[in-house]
Short mmCIF file of C-alpha atoms and ligand atoms in Angstrom, two decimals:
data_model
loop_
_atom_site.label_atom_id
_atom_site.label_comp_id
_atom_site.label_asym_id
_atom_site.label_seq_id
_atom_site.Cartn_x
_atom_site.Cartn_y
_atom_site.Cartn_z
CA UNK D 2 90.65 83.38 144.23
CA UNK D 3 90.93 81.78 147.64
CA UNK D 4 91.82 78.18 148.45
CA UNK D 5 89.48 75.92 150.42
CA UNK D 6 90.18 75.82 154.17
CA UNK D 7 93.05 73.73 155.52
CA UNK D 8 95.04 73.17 158.70
CA UNK D 9 98.65 74.36 158.69
CA UNK D 10 101.51 72.44 160.35
CA UNK D 11 105.13 73.57 160.63
CA UNK D 12 107.33 70.72 161.93
CA UNK D 13 110.92 71.44 163.02
CA UNK D 14 112.45 68.11 161.99
CA UNK D 15 112.14 65.58 159.19
CA UNK D 16 111.12 62.86 161.67
CA UNK D 17 108.28 65.09 162.87
CA UNK D 18 107.19 65.85 159.29
CA UNK D 19 107.17 62.17 158.32
CA UNK D 20 105.17 61.30 161.42
CA UNK D 21 102.66 64.07 160.71
CA UNK D 22 102.24 62.97 157.09
CA UNK D 23 101.69 59.38 158.26
CA UNK D 24 99.12 60.42 160.87
CA UNK D 25 97.22 62.94 158.76
CA UNK D 26 96.56 60.54 155.87
CA UNK D 27 96.12 61.07 152.12
CA UNK D 28 94.40 64.48 152.48
CA UNK D 29 97.68 66.01 153.71
CA UNK D 30 100.22 67.58 151.35
CA UNK D 31 103.67 68.92 152.02
CA UNK D 32 104.30 72.57 151.25
CA UNK D 33 107.72 73.49 149.84
CA UNK D 34 108.08 76.78 147.90
CA UNK D 35 104.35 76.88 147.22
CA UNK D 36 104.79 78.14 143.66
CA UNK D 37 102.93 75.21 142.12
CA UNK D 38 100.81 74.01 145.03
CA UNK D 39 99.28 77.34 146.06
CA UNK D 40 98.12 78.28 142.53
CA UNK D 41 96.54 74.82 142.23
CA UNK D 42 94.79 75.31 145.59
CA UNK D 43 93.53 78.75 144.58
CA UNK D 44 92.10 77.25 141.38
CA UNK D 45 90.62 74.40 143.54
CA UNK D 46 92.49 71.80 141.46
CA UNK D 47 93.96 70.70 144.81
CA UNK D 48 92.08 70.86 148.12
CA UNK D 49 94.29 69.30 150.80
CA UNK D 50 92.84 69.33 154.33
CA UNK D 51 96.33 69.73 155.83
CA UNK D 52 99.53 71.43 154.70
CA UNK D 53 102.81 70.31 156.25
CA UNK D 54 105.32 73.11 155.66
CA UNK D 55 108.91 71.82 155.25
CA UNK D 56 110.53 75.27 155.44
CA UNK D 57 111.83 75.01 159.03
CA UNK D 58 113.63 71.71 158.46
CA UNK D 59 117.33 72.54 158.12
CA UNK D 60 118.33 68.95 157.25
CA UNK D 61 116.37 69.26 153.96
CA UNK D 62 118.59 72.08 152.66
CA UNK D 63 122.10 72.25 151.27
CA UNK D 64 124.37 71.04 148.48
CA UNK D 65 127.35 68.84 149.33
CA UNK D 66 129.77 66.41 147.69
CA UNK D 67 129.71 62.85 149.01
CA UNK D 68 132.28 60.69 147.20
CA UNK D 69 131.54 60.85 143.48
CA UNK D 70 128.02 62.26 143.96
CA UNK D 71 126.45 65.61 144.74
CA UNK D 72 123.68 65.43 147.34
CA UNK D 73 121.08 68.19 147.28
CA UNK D 74 118.46 68.62 150.00
CA UNK D 75 114.93 68.71 148.61
CA UNK D 76 114.22 72.17 150.10
CA UNK D 77 117.21 73.75 148.36
CA UNK D 78 115.90 76.61 146.23
CA UNK D 79 116.51 77.25 142.54
CA UNK D 80 118.30 80.46 143.62
CA UNK D 81 120.72 78.41 145.75
CA UNK D 82 121.41 76.02 142.85
CA UNK D 83 122.08 78.94 140.54
CA UNK D 84 124.65 80.45 142.90
CA UNK D 85 126.38 77.28 144.11
CA UNK D 86 130.16 77.27 143.42
CA UNK D 87 130.20 73.49 144.05
CA UNK D 88 127.59 72.87 141.36
CA UNK D 89 129.27 75.31 138.98
CA UNK D 90 132.43 73.24 139.35
CA UNK D 91 131.01 69.70 139.44
CA UNK D 92 127.56 69.71 137.74
CA UNK D 93 127.29 72.92 135.68
CA UNK D 94 124.30 71.47 133.79
CA UNK D 95 122.21 72.01 136.95
CA UNK D 96 123.31 75.64 137.21
CA UNK D 97 122.43 76.26 133.57
CA UNK D 98 119.08 74.51 134.07
CA UNK D 99 118.19 76.54 137.19
CA UNK D 100 118.89 79.74 135.26
CA UNK D 101 116.16 78.83 132.78
CA UNK D 102 113.50 78.30 135.45
CA UNK D 103 110.81 80.97 135.80
CA UNK D 104 112.10 84.32 137.10
CA UNK D 105 114.18 85.47 140.09
CA UNK D 106 111.14 85.75 142.40
CA UNK D 107 109.97 82.19 141.69
CA UNK D 108 113.55 80.86 141.89
CA UNK D 109 113.97 82.45 145.31
CA UNK D 110 111.20 80.28 146.81
CA UNK D 111 110.78 77.34 144.42
CA UNK D 112 112.66 74.20 145.46
CA UNK D 113 114.31 71.38 143.56
CA UNK D 114 112.25 68.86 145.56
CA UNK D 115 108.98 70.63 144.77
CA UNK D 116 109.85 70.92 141.08
CA UNK D 117 110.52 67.17 140.89
CA UNK D 118 107.64 66.00 143.14
CA UNK D 119 105.01 68.05 141.35
CA UNK D 120 105.29 65.80 138.27
CA UNK D 121 104.57 68.62 135.82
CA UNK D 122 106.00 67.72 132.37
CA UNK D 123 106.61 71.47 131.89
CA UNK D 124 108.99 71.62 134.85
CA UNK D 125 112.68 71.64 133.96
CA UNK D 126 114.26 69.53 136.69
CA UNK D 127 112.74 66.19 135.61
CA UNK D 128 114.59 66.16 132.26
CA UNK D 129 117.77 67.45 133.92
CA UNK D 130 117.51 64.58 136.42
CA UNK D 131 117.01 62.01 133.62
CA UNK D 132 120.00 63.35 131.71
CA UNK D 133 122.16 63.25 134.85
CA UNK D 134 120.97 59.74 135.88
CA UNK D 135 120.01 61.12 139.30
CA UNK D 136 118.39 59.22 142.18
CA UNK D 137 115.83 60.41 144.71
CA UNK D 138 115.66 59.54 148.41
CA UNK D 139 112.04 59.13 149.56
CA UNK D 140 111.09 58.91 153.24
CA UNK D 141 107.73 57.72 154.59
CA UNK D 142 106.29 56.13 157.72
CA UNK D 143 107.44 52.73 156.37
CA UNK D 144 111.09 53.88 156.06
CA UNK D 145 113.40 55.19 153.37
CA UNK D 146 113.91 54.09 149.75
CA UNK D 147 116.05 55.37 146.89
CA UNK D 148 114.65 55.38 143.36
CA UNK D 149 116.14 56.29 139.99
CA UNK D 150 114.90 59.37 138.17
CA UNK D 151 114.40 57.11 135.15
CA UNK D 152 111.02 55.54 135.94
CA UNK D 153 110.07 58.01 138.72
CA UNK D 154 107.84 60.17 136.49
CA UNK D 155 104.68 58.21 135.69
CA UNK D 156 102.42 60.76 133.99
CA UNK D 157 101.09 64.31 134.26
CA UNK D 158 101.30 65.23 137.99
CA UNK D 159 102.02 61.58 138.77
CA UNK D 160 105.23 60.15 140.23
CA UNK D 161 106.38 57.14 142.26
CA UNK D 162 105.86 59.16 145.48
CA UNK D 163 103.33 57.33 147.67
CA UNK D 164 100.84 59.30 149.80
CA UNK D 165 102.67 60.46 152.93
CA UNK D 166 106.14 60.08 151.41
CA UNK D 167 108.55 63.01 151.35
CA UNK D 168 111.34 63.47 148.80
CA UNK D 169 114.25 64.31 151.08
CA UNK D 170 117.33 64.36 148.84
CA UNK D 171 118.44 64.36 145.22
CA UNK D 172 121.65 62.45 144.41
CA UNK D 173 123.50 63.33 141.23
CA UNK D 174 126.55 61.41 139.95
CA UNK D 175 129.35 63.87 139.13
CA UNK D 176 129.99 63.75 135.37
CA UNK D 177 133.54 62.74 134.38
CA UNK D 178 136.01 65.53 133.54
CA UNK D 179 135.69 66.56 129.91
CA UNK D 180 131.93 65.93 129.81
CA UNK D 181 130.14 68.59 127.77
CA UNK D 182 126.74 69.77 128.94
CA UNK D 183 123.87 71.93 127.78
CA UNK D 184 120.24 72.74 128.54
CA UNK D 185 118.55 74.46 125.62
CA UNK D 186 115.05 75.79 126.26
CA UNK D 187 112.66 77.61 123.99
CA UNK D 188 110.24 79.81 125.92
CA UNK D 189 108.06 82.68 124.82
CA UNK D 190 109.10 85.17 127.51
CA UNK D 191 110.87 85.49 130.85
CA UNK D 192 109.08 83.43 133.47
CA UNK D 193 107.44 81.05 131.02
CA UNK D 194 107.56 77.27 130.99
CA UNK D 195 109.25 75.56 128.03
CA UNK D 196 107.66 75.25 124.62
CA UNK D 197 110.28 72.51 124.38
CA UNK D 198 113.69 71.95 125.95
CA UNK D 199 116.53 69.43 125.83
CA UNK D 200 119.21 68.47 128.34
CA UNK D 201 122.43 66.87 127.08
CA UNK D 202 125.59 65.38 128.60
CA UNK D 203 128.25 64.30 126.09
CA UNK D 204 131.70 62.71 126.08
CA UNK D 205 133.85 62.43 122.94
CA UNK D 206 136.74 60.03 122.38
CA UNK D 207 138.99 60.06 119.30
CA UNK D 208 136.56 62.36 117.48
CA UNK D 209 133.56 60.08 118.07
CA UNK D 210 130.69 60.16 120.58
CA UNK D 211 131.71 57.96 123.53
CA UNK D 212 128.74 58.55 125.86
CA UNK D 213 125.68 60.71 125.48
CA UNK D 214 122.58 61.38 127.55
CA UNK D 215 119.57 63.27 126.16
CA UNK D 216 116.28 64.14 127.91
CA UNK D 217 113.37 66.31 126.81
CA UNK D 218 111.09 68.72 128.70
CA UNK D 219 107.42 69.32 127.84
CA UNK D 220 107.47 66.92 124.91
CA UNK D 221 105.10 64.36 126.44
CA UNK D 222 103.15 63.50 129.61
CA UNK D 223 106.47 63.22 131.50
CA UNK D 224 110.06 64.23 130.84
CA UNK D 225 111.37 61.85 128.18
CA UNK D 226 114.72 60.04 127.89
CA UNK D 227 115.61 60.09 124.20
CA UNK D 228 117.25 56.65 124.15
CA UNK D 229 116.92 56.17 120.37
CA UNK D 230 118.63 59.49 119.71
CA UNK D 231 121.41 58.54 122.14
CA UNK D 232 121.95 55.15 120.46
CA UNK D 233 122.06 56.75 117.01
CA UNK D 234 125.05 58.88 118.02
CA UNK D 235 127.33 56.36 119.75
CA UNK D 236 130.68 55.74 118.08
CA UNK D 237 130.14 58.40 115.40
CA UNK D 238 131.48 61.91 114.82
CA UNK D 239 128.99 64.61 115.75
CA UNK D 240 128.55 65.89 112.19
CA UNK D 241 125.47 67.31 110.48
CA UNK D 242 124.16 63.88 109.48
CA UNK D 243 124.47 62.62 113.06
CA UNK D 244 122.73 65.73 114.42
CA UNK D 245 119.91 65.33 111.88
CA UNK D 246 119.36 61.72 112.84
CA UNK D 247 119.47 62.43 116.59
CA UNK D 248 116.92 65.24 116.18
CA UNK D 249 114.72 62.93 114.08
CA UNK D 250 114.92 60.18 116.70
CA UNK D 251 114.13 62.63 119.51
CA UNK D 252 111.10 63.97 117.63
CA UNK D 253 109.84 60.42 117.07
CA UNK D 254 109.16 59.91 120.80
CA UNK D 255 107.41 63.26 121.38
CA UNK D 256 103.72 63.42 122.30
CA UNK D 257 103.25 67.02 123.42
CA UNK D 258 99.94 68.57 124.41
CA UNK D 259 98.91 71.48 122.18
CA UNK D 260 98.39 74.77 124.02
CA UNK D 261 99.11 78.49 123.70
CA UNK D 262 102.81 77.69 123.27
CA UNK D 263 102.14 75.81 120.03
CA UNK D 264 100.41 72.96 118.26
CA UNK D 265 101.77 69.42 118.23
CA UNK D 266 103.79 69.77 115.01
CA UNK D 267 105.49 72.97 116.20
CA UNK D 268 106.32 71.57 119.63
CA UNK D 269 107.75 68.35 118.14
CA UNK D 270 109.86 70.36 115.69
CA UNK D 271 111.13 72.54 118.54
CA UNK D 272 112.02 69.47 120.64
CA UNK D 273 114.16 68.33 117.70
CA UNK D 274 115.74 71.76 117.33
CA UNK D 275 116.50 72.01 121.07
CA UNK D 276 118.10 68.54 120.89
CA UNK D 277 120.29 69.66 118.00
CA UNK D 278 121.33 72.89 119.75
CA UNK D 279 122.01 71.17 123.08
CA UNK D 280 124.19 68.57 121.35
CA UNK D 281 126.14 71.29 119.54
CA UNK D 282 126.63 73.36 122.70
CA UNK D 283 127.63 70.31 124.76
CA UNK D 284 130.08 69.29 122.01
CA UNK D 285 131.76 72.70 122.13
CA UNK D 286 132.15 72.32 125.90
CA UNK D 287 133.91 68.96 125.66
CA UNK D 288 136.94 70.83 124.37
CA UNK D 289 137.06 68.33 121.47
CA UNK D 290 134.84 70.15 118.99
C1 LIG F 307 105.17 82.10 137.15
C2 LIG F 307 105.80 80.76 137.33
C3 LIG F 307 106.67 80.29 136.36
C4 LIG F 307 107.27 79.06 136.51
N1 LIG F 307 108.14 78.63 135.54
C5 LIG F 307 108.78 77.45 135.72
C6 LIG F 307 109.73 77.00 134.76
O1 LIG F 307 110.02 77.65 133.77
N2 LIG F 307 110.33 75.80 134.99
C7 LIG F 307 110.06 75.04 136.09
O2 LIG F 307 110.65 73.98 136.24
N3 LIG F 307 109.17 75.46 137.01
C8 LIG F 307 108.53 76.63 136.85
N4 LIG F 307 107.64 77.03 137.78
C9 LIG F 307 107.31 76.14 138.90
C10 LIG F 307 108.26 76.39 140.03
O3 LIG F 307 109.56 75.94 139.69
C11 LIG F 307 107.76 75.68 141.28
O4 LIG F 307 108.45 76.24 142.32
C12 LIG F 307 107.90 74.18 141.30
O5 LIG F 307 107.13 73.55 140.29
C13 LIG F 307 107.39 73.58 142.61
O6 LIG F 307 108.31 73.81 143.60
P1 LIG F 307 107.86 74.38 144.99
O7 LIG F 307 109.03 74.26 145.88
O8 LIG F 307 107.26 75.72 144.79
O9 LIG F 307 106.77 73.27 145.45
P2 LIG F 307 105.28 73.42 145.98
O10 LIG F 307 104.48 74.27 145.07
O11 LIG F 307 105.29 73.75 147.42
O12 LIG F 307 104.83 71.89 145.83
C14 LIG F 307 104.52 71.34 144.56
C15 LIG F 307 104.01 69.89 144.75
O13 LIG F 307 105.06 69.02 145.16
C16 LIG F 307 104.81 68.48 146.46
N5 LIG F 307 106.09 68.52 147.16
C17 LIG F 307 106.87 69.61 147.31
N6 LIG F 307 108.02 69.27 147.92
C18 LIG F 307 107.94 67.95 148.16
C19 LIG F 307 108.82 67.03 148.78
N7 LIG F 307 110.03 67.39 149.23
N8 LIG F 307 108.41 65.73 148.88
C20 LIG F 307 107.20 65.35 148.40
N9 LIG F 307 106.34 66.18 147.80
C21 LIG F 307 106.71 67.47 147.68
C22 LIG F 307 103.73 69.35 147.08
O14 LIG F 307 102.95 68.65 148.03
C23 LIG F 307 102.93 69.75 145.85
O15 LIG F 307 102.07 68.71 145.48
C24 LIG F 307 107.00 78.25 137.66
C25 LIG F 307 106.12 78.74 138.63
C26 LIG F 307 105.52 79.98 138.48
C27 LIG F 307 104.59 80.45 139.55
#
């Protein structure tokens, strides 16, 4: 299948890209890794008149520590996340998450910015971003704004990005030392999207849950923050009863779409099971299990 015709633009700087997007209007789309956009264009689900390729823009790449945050350029690839010593040290949840995405070929081209901007509830970064309480820097002709991941994802393929705006950077607070982490994902085969997945960050104090963050992938029209499950755990030991209740609370917010990966009941049950497993794995990594 071939996409409809389009004009191709390859700016060398972010300023040039923002100006192009402003001038070209709503029929223009930015091209990052192309692993979601090009299939959609071939299927004619998307027919942009202009593609603005971000690949030449060096300032959109890279992973660096700035104070108590990690800043990641939107064009940083999944492969780069997976092999980043800085992330392995400071935000290992992101390394584990990147390892679950697609396959090495897709990870070599697919970008963190594209994964987030696409607004696909099956993508893994949205839930990772919710769990990490990340923020996104968005740049458009009107200027720059920073928005929280929580609230950014509005629906299937829908985010707070306005036409012409470019996601330039992802900002992730560095979890405190002793924070356990885990991303547990059920998928049918290598390269598949999640049937269901759960991201967890966890801190224990005196044998009880001190802080916990839980987010779900592919369990609804967007990534979901499992706030009820989080609240149910605070101040308690992470025993079987607590895990049961957290899984029950997580399942209660799920509204998955049935597809070849499973019907609604199966997907909801798997979201609960991934929550349970992620909590257990994160607990073991706190060093206080
Ligand atoms: C076989 C296969 C398996 C996959 N499995 C998984 C998986 O398991 N988990 C997962 O998370 N993903 C998976 N993906 C998707 C993959 O991670 C994509 O790379 C990702 O969804 C989009 O990133 P991209 O850089 O390719 O963006 P593109 O495809 O280039 O762009 C996607 C959309 O985002 C917009 N966009 C891109 N970058 C920006 C930006 N900086 N600012 C504003 N808008 C932007 C584009 O205009 C487009 O609308 C899979 C893809 C394939 C082909």
